[in-house]
Tab-separated table of C-alpha atoms in Angstrom:
chain	number	residue	atom	x	y	z
A	1	MET	CA	0.000	0.000	0.000
A	2	ALA	CA	1.135	3.561	-0.650
A	3	ASN	CA	2.108	5.311	2.571
A	4	PRO	CA	1.552	9.091	2.367
A	5	SER	CA	4.121	9.697	5.089
A	6	ALA	CA	6.840	7.593	3.440
A	7	SER	CA	9.861	9.504	2.179
A	8	LYS	CA	10.384	6.944	-0.601
A	9	ARG	CA	7.821	5.103	-2.731
A	10	TRP	CA	8.248	2.050	-4.933
A	11	LEU	CA	5.919	0.534	-7.492
A	12	PRO	CA	3.873	-2.258	-5.873
A	13	LEU	CA	4.531	-5.939	-6.540
A	14	GLU	CA	1.807	-7.784	-8.396
A	15	ALA	CA	0.118	-10.670	-6.545
A	16	ASN	CA	1.587	-13.087	-9.060
A	17	PRO	CA	3.518	-16.225	-7.989
A	18	ASP	CA	5.573	-16.256	-11.194
A	19	VAL	CA	6.755	-12.685	-10.596
A	20	MET	CA	7.476	-13.383	-6.928
A	21	ASN	CA	9.386	-16.559	-7.751
A	22	GLN	CA	11.728	-14.788	-10.157
A	23	PHE	CA	12.145	-12.072	-7.532
A	24	ILE	CA	13.110	-14.336	-4.602
A	25	TRP	CA	15.153	-16.751	-6.719
A	26	GLY	CA	17.161	-13.827	-8.064
A	27	LEU	CA	17.807	-12.558	-4.538
A	28	GLY	CA	19.104	-15.812	-3.097
A	29	VAL	CA	16.349	-18.379	-2.480
A	30	PRO	CA	17.490	-21.548	-4.299
A	31	GLU	CA	15.056	-22.387	-7.087
A	32	ASP	CA	15.034	-26.071	-6.137
A	33	GLN	CA	14.092	-25.397	-2.506
A	34	ALA	CA	11.067	-23.077	-2.397
A	35	GLU	CA	8.469	-21.469	-4.625
A	36	CYS	CA	5.364	-19.277	-4.420
A	37	CYS	CA	2.053	-20.886	-5.402
A	38	ASP	CA	-1.511	-19.643	-5.846
A	39	VAL	CA	-4.089	-20.581	-3.238
A	40	TYR	CA	-7.334	-20.737	-5.202
A	41	GLY	CA	-9.702	-20.841	-2.245
A	42	LEU	CA	-9.976	-21.439	1.482
A	43	ASP	CA	-12.177	-24.534	1.587
A	44	VAL	CA	-10.671	-27.902	2.460
A	45	ASP	CA	-10.498	-29.268	-1.090
A	46	LEU	CA	-8.771	-26.199	-2.530
A	47	LEU	CA	-6.306	-25.968	0.361
A	48	ALA	CA	-5.429	-29.621	-0.258
A	49	MET	CA	-4.267	-28.685	-3.776
A	50	VAL	CA	-1.536	-26.373	-2.467
A	51	PRO	CA	1.960	-27.959	-2.662
A	52	LYS	CA	3.210	-29.074	0.756
A	53	PRO	CA	4.873	-28.377	3.030
A	54	VAL	CA	3.819	-24.740	3.251
A	55	LEU	CA	6.466	-22.502	4.817
A	56	ALA	CA	4.552	-19.200	4.932
A	57	VAL	CA	1.368	-17.596	3.618
A	58	LEU	CA	1.028	-14.176	1.968
A	59	PHE	CA	-2.286	-12.348	1.980
A	60	LEU	CA	-3.304	-9.317	-0.091
A	61	TYR	CA	-6.371	-7.398	1.062
A	62	PRO	CA	-8.007	-4.028	0.346
A	63	ILE	CA	-7.462	-1.135	2.730
A	64	THR	CA	-10.725	0.387	3.970
A	65	SER	CA	-11.674	2.928	6.601
A	66	GLN	CA	-12.874	0.021	8.743
A	67	SER	CA	-9.590	-1.883	8.450
A	68	GLU	CA	-7.639	1.279	9.279
A	69	ASP	CA	-9.733	1.929	12.408
A	70	GLU	CA	-9.202	-1.657	13.528
A	71	ARG	CA	-5.456	-1.418	12.906
A	72	ILE	CA	-5.183	1.652	15.146
A	73	GLN	CA	-7.244	0.023	17.896
A	74	GLU	CA	-5.347	-3.270	17.769
A	75	ASP	CA	-1.894	-1.683	17.770
A	76	SER	CA	-2.261	-0.744	21.434
A	77	LYS	CA	-2.999	-4.394	22.283
A	78	ILE	CA	-0.092	-5.770	20.246
A	79	LYS	CA	2.448	-4.293	22.665
A	80	LEU	CA	0.935	-6.369	25.490
A	81	GLN	CA	1.489	-9.682	23.697
A	82	GLU	CA	4.380	-11.975	24.581
A	83	VAL	CA	6.224	-12.437	21.312
A	84	SER	CA	8.857	-15.085	20.687
A	85	SER	CA	12.370	-13.744	20.289
A	86	GLY	CA	12.681	-16.074	17.310
A	87	VAL	CA	10.265	-14.065	15.149
A	88	PHE	CA	11.842	-12.030	12.364
A	89	PHE	CA	9.913	-8.765	12.065
A	90	MET	CA	10.567	-5.426	10.400
A	91	LYS	CA	8.702	-2.199	9.849
A	92	GLN	CA	7.749	-0.697	6.484
A	93	THR	CA	9.054	2.797	5.781
A	94	VAL	CA	8.923	2.676	1.973
A	95	GLY	CA	5.590	3.280	0.289
A	96	ASN	CA	4.235	0.319	-1.723
A	97	ALA	CA	6.978	-1.971	-0.419
A	98	CYS	CA	4.491	-4.227	1.392
A	99	GLY	CA	4.931	-7.083	-1.094
A	100	THR	CA	8.679	-7.104	-0.583
A	101	ILE	CA	8.272	-6.743	3.193
A	102	ALA	CA	5.856	-9.698	3.227
A	103	LEU	CA	8.355	-11.844	1.313
A	104	LEU	CA	11.167	-10.805	3.658
A	105	HIS	CA	8.968	-11.720	6.627
A	106	ALA	CA	8.269	-15.099	5.014
A	107	ILE	CA	11.897	-15.892	4.181
A	108	GLY	CA	13.271	-14.402	7.399
A	109	ASN	CA	11.265	-16.888	9.435
A	110	ILE	CA	12.271	-20.005	7.468
A	111	THR	CA	16.050	-19.611	7.192
A	112	SER	CA	16.383	-22.810	9.235
A	113	LYS	CA	14.340	-24.718	6.626
A	114	ILE	CA	16.003	-23.474	3.439
A	115	LYS	CA	19.628	-22.640	2.735
A	116	LEU	CA	20.043	-19.252	1.085
A	117	VAL	CA	22.705	-18.877	-1.570
A	118	GLU	CA	25.842	-17.793	0.259
A	119	GLY	CA	26.793	-14.199	-0.515
A	120	SER	CA	23.409	-13.447	-2.121
A	121	PHE	CA	21.406	-10.346	-1.274
A	122	LEU	CA	19.098	-12.191	1.112
A	123	ASP	CA	21.993	-13.992	2.797
A	124	LYS	CA	23.758	-10.688	3.430
A	125	PHE	CA	20.542	-8.864	4.393
A	126	PHE	CA	19.510	-11.269	7.140
A	127	LYS	CA	23.050	-11.532	8.487
A	128	SER	CA	23.478	-7.733	8.522
A	129	THR	CA	20.121	-7.060	10.207
A	130	ALA	CA	20.146	-9.967	12.675
A	131	ASN	CA	20.796	-7.726	15.692
A	132	MET	CA	18.779	-4.708	14.514
A	133	ASP	CA	15.368	-3.678	15.798
A	134	PRO	CA	12.362	-3.618	13.374
A	135	LEU	CA	12.761	0.056	12.491
A	136	GLU	CA	16.508	-0.240	11.913
A	137	ARG	CA	15.853	-3.122	9.527
A	138	ALA	CA	13.348	-0.979	7.636
A	139	LYS	CA	15.844	1.871	7.291
A	140	PHE	CA	18.537	-0.563	6.167
A	141	LEU	CA	16.217	-1.795	3.414
A	142	GLU	CA	15.167	1.739	2.472
A	143	ASN	CA	18.791	2.702	1.827
A	144	ASP	CA	19.693	-0.431	-0.136
A	145	ASP	CA	19.956	0.356	-3.847
A	146	GLU	CA	20.294	-3.308	-4.868
A	147	MET	CA	16.926	-4.213	-3.355
A	148	GLU	CA	15.271	-1.126	-4.812
A	149	ASP	CA	16.507	-2.072	-8.291
A	150	ALA	CA	15.400	-5.699	-7.889
A	151	HIS	CA	11.992	-4.614	-6.626
A	152	SER	CA	11.581	-2.226	-9.557
A	153	VAL	CA	12.325	-4.992	-12.078
A	154	ALA	CA	9.851	-7.345	-10.382
A	155	ALA	CA	7.164	-4.672	-10.084
A	156	THR	CA	7.224	-4.028	-13.834
A	157	ALA	CA	7.302	-7.730	-14.785
A	158	GLY	CA	3.661	-8.474	-13.980
A	159	ASP	CA	0.676	-8.879	-16.259
A	160	THR	CA	-0.952	-5.608	-15.174
A	161	GLU	CA	0.299	-2.066	-15.597
A	162	ALA	CA	2.213	-0.927	-12.516
A	163	THR	CA	0.953	2.168	-10.700
A	164	ASP	CA	1.976	3.609	-7.351
A	165	ASN	CA	-1.599	4.548	-6.426
A	166	VAL	CA	-2.965	1.389	-4.800
A	167	ASN	CA	-5.255	0.673	-1.863
A	168	THR	CA	-4.278	-2.939	-1.185
A	169	HIS	CA	-1.763	-4.317	1.278
A	170	PHE	CA	0.336	-7.491	1.679
A	171	ILE	CA	0.884	-9.227	5.008
A	172	CYS	CA	2.509	-12.543	5.921
A	173	PHE	CA	1.621	-15.453	8.175
A	174	ALA	CA	4.510	-17.514	9.501
A	175	ILE	CA	5.381	-19.833	12.371
A	176	ALA	CA	7.948	-19.215	15.083
A	177	ASP	CA	8.414	-21.490	18.106
A	178	GLY	CA	5.127	-23.288	17.478
A	179	GLN	CA	3.030	-20.117	17.237
A	180	LEU	CA	1.274	-18.524	14.254
A	181	TYR	CA	2.154	-14.871	13.715
A	182	GLU	CA	0.664	-12.223	11.457
A	183	LEU	CA	3.504	-10.015	10.200
A	184	ASP	CA	2.625	-6.572	8.881
A	185	GLY	CA	5.214	-3.823	8.473
A	186	ARG	CA	2.576	-1.173	9.199
A	187	ARG	CA	1.890	-2.644	12.642
A	188	SER	CA	3.765	-1.942	15.853
A	189	GLY	CA	4.806	-5.593	16.095
A	190	PRO	CA	3.908	-9.208	15.264
A	191	ILE	CA	0.334	-10.325	16.000
A	192	LEU	CA	0.035	-13.668	17.799
A	193	HIS	CA	-2.755	-15.975	16.577
A	194	GLY	CA	-2.136	-18.990	18.802
A	195	LYS	CA	-0.498	-22.369	18.410
A	196	SER	CA	0.300	-23.798	14.994
A	197	SER	CA	2.657	-26.213	13.292
A	198	PRO	CA	4.222	-26.706	9.860
A	199	ASP	CA	1.521	-29.296	9.111
A	200	THR	CA	-1.366	-26.945	9.970
A	201	LEU	CA	0.099	-23.553	9.017
A	202	LEU	CA	-1.969	-23.187	5.844
A	203	GLN	CA	-5.231	-24.197	7.523
A	204	ASP	CA	-4.581	-22.000	10.576
A	205	ALA	CA	-3.715	-18.981	8.437
A	206	ALA	CA	-6.788	-19.633	6.266
A	207	LYS	CA	-9.044	-19.326	9.334
A	208	VAL	CA	-7.640	-15.882	10.149
A	209	ILE	CA	-7.816	-14.812	6.493
A	210	GLN	CA	-11.423	-15.995	6.189
A	211	LYS	CA	-12.451	-13.746	9.081
A	212	MET	CA	-10.749	-10.777	7.404
A	213	ILE	CA	-12.508	-11.479	4.104
A	214	GLU	CA	-15.895	-11.723	5.835
A	215	LYS	CA	-15.523	-8.110	6.975
A	216	ASN	CA	-15.486	-6.959	3.344
A	217	PRO	CA	-17.354	-9.668	1.382
A	218	GLU	CA	-18.140	-7.454	-1.635
A	219	SER	CA	-14.476	-6.898	-2.543
A	220	ASN	CA	-12.667	-8.981	-5.160
A	221	GLU	CA	-9.226	-7.621	-4.282
A	222	PHE	CA	-8.209	-10.481	-1.991
A	223	ASN	CA	-5.389	-12.812	-2.943
A	224	VAL	CA	-3.648	-15.647	-1.096
A	225	ILE	CA	-0.219	-16.991	-2.035
A	226	ALA	CA	1.669	-19.809	-0.314
A	227	LEU	CA	5.427	-20.098	-0.081
A	228	SER	CA	6.007	-23.859	-0.293
A	229	LYS	CA	9.077	-25.992	0.054
A	230	LYS	CA	9.821	-28.041	-3.027
A	231	ASP	CA	9.681	-31.804	-2.490
A	232	GLU	CA	12.887	-32.786	-4.255
A	233	GLN	CA	12.572	-36.520	-3.607
A	234	ARG	CA	9.024	-36.658	-4.993
A	235	TRP	CA	10.181	-34.715	-8.054
A	236	TRP	CA	12.952	-37.221	-8.780
A	237	ASP	CA	10.666	-40.219	-8.119
A	238	ARG	CA	8.112	-38.869	-10.586
A	239	ARG	CA	10.776	-38.223	-13.204
A	240	LYS	CA	12.241	-41.719	-12.774
A	241	HIS	CA	8.778	-43.235	-13.206
A	242	ASN	CA	8.207	-41.280	-16.423
A	243	GLU	CA	11.600	-42.287	-17.812
A	244	GLU	CA	10.804	-45.949	-17.083
A	245	GLN	CA	7.552	-45.585	-19.031
A	246	ILE	CA	9.427	-44.191	-22.017
A	247	LEU	CA	11.911	-47.078	-21.854
A	248	CYS	CA	9.060	-49.624	-21.853
A	249	PHE	CA	7.512	-47.886	-24.833
A	250	LYS	CA	10.800	-48.025	-26.741
A	251	LYS	CA	11.098	-51.782	-26.117
A	252	SER	CA	7.550	-52.279	-27.382
A	253	LEU	CA	8.298	-50.740	-30.767
A	254	PRO	CA	7.857	-53.380	-33.490
A	255	VAL	CA	10.694	-54.360	-35.771
A	256	GLY	CA	10.377	-54.484	-39.557
A	257	VAL	CA	7.197	-52.428	-39.864
A	258	PRO	CA	6.481	-50.058	-42.777
A	259	PRO	CA	8.035	-46.555	-42.487
A	260	CYS	CA	4.649	-44.852	-42.120
A	261	GLN	CA	3.769	-46.996	-39.084
A	262	MET	CA	7.216	-46.487	-37.584
A	263	LEU	CA	6.752	-42.733	-38.011
A	264	PHE	CA	3.528	-42.990	-36.023
A	265	PHE	CA	5.330	-44.753	-33.172
A	266	ILE	CA	8.130	-42.194	-33.198
A	267	CYS	CA	5.653	-39.293	-33.014
A	268	ALA	CA	3.910	-40.956	-30.075
A	269	LEU	CA	7.265	-41.362	-28.350
A	270	ILE	CA	8.051	-37.683	-28.862
A	271	LEU	CA	4.683	-36.677	-27.396
A	272	ILE	CA	5.307	-38.784	-24.295
A	273	PHE	CA	8.771	-37.276	-23.941
A	274	LEU	CA	7.385	-33.758	-24.176
A	275	TRP	CA	4.670	-34.518	-21.635
A	276	THR	CA	7.268	-35.967	-19.255
A	277	PHE	CA	9.406	-32.879	-19.654
A	278	LEU	CA	6.520	-30.488	-18.983
A	279	ILE	CA	5.172	-32.171	-15.861
A	280	SER	CA	8.661	-32.414	-14.399
A	281	PHE	CA	8.703	-28.676	-13.837
């Protein structure tokens, strides 16, 4: 969301997993370890379609006068919560940087589950800001030209025309020490939502998100994106199975058949190969 009081404003990130993936992979998240995925709905069947395990959940929602009043009222209560020291949290001082802040909140709370590329931007960012307070982290980001350039490239890579006049906002849901936290750079601190686990993170976050959507049911500006860990073993098992199918097909090819029939078999083999290639990614 654009912050009128911010001294610097960026173009907003589009709620697009493809754009976000290129963004985080370019900054130091290994492509074979994690990826952003669409969450198409909050009912049980649609949540089951989301690749597991889910590491964090991003939520885009419209800013309204009601949501702003609630934010102000809740901020006074946030300071009374007991927050785990293991939560990575930072403030937002750059206008329209909420998408980047949400991704940093997501990645900052899963550095024990994925190994960032050594020497990458994200590796250096989290190491440099480890002992900073939330506002110091925000200022560090605000003054980082490399991140600003990367954000600008990502913001203009979406399917819709980028504009800095938006009324939507990204937040993140992540787990720290067995608790579900809502992480919003516009808040005074993390918001505790009770116990959770890696196995129930998506479902627990969906319950909180559903309540937020119900407050503004007429809007179509909601979007949910999951940051999931890639299942490398399952990927290789599936690829091995497909390669075995191709091998069986090759052995079944008849010998001494007319060229036109052989051409048919070869075309079928190529189609299977292409299908195997596509579903492997």
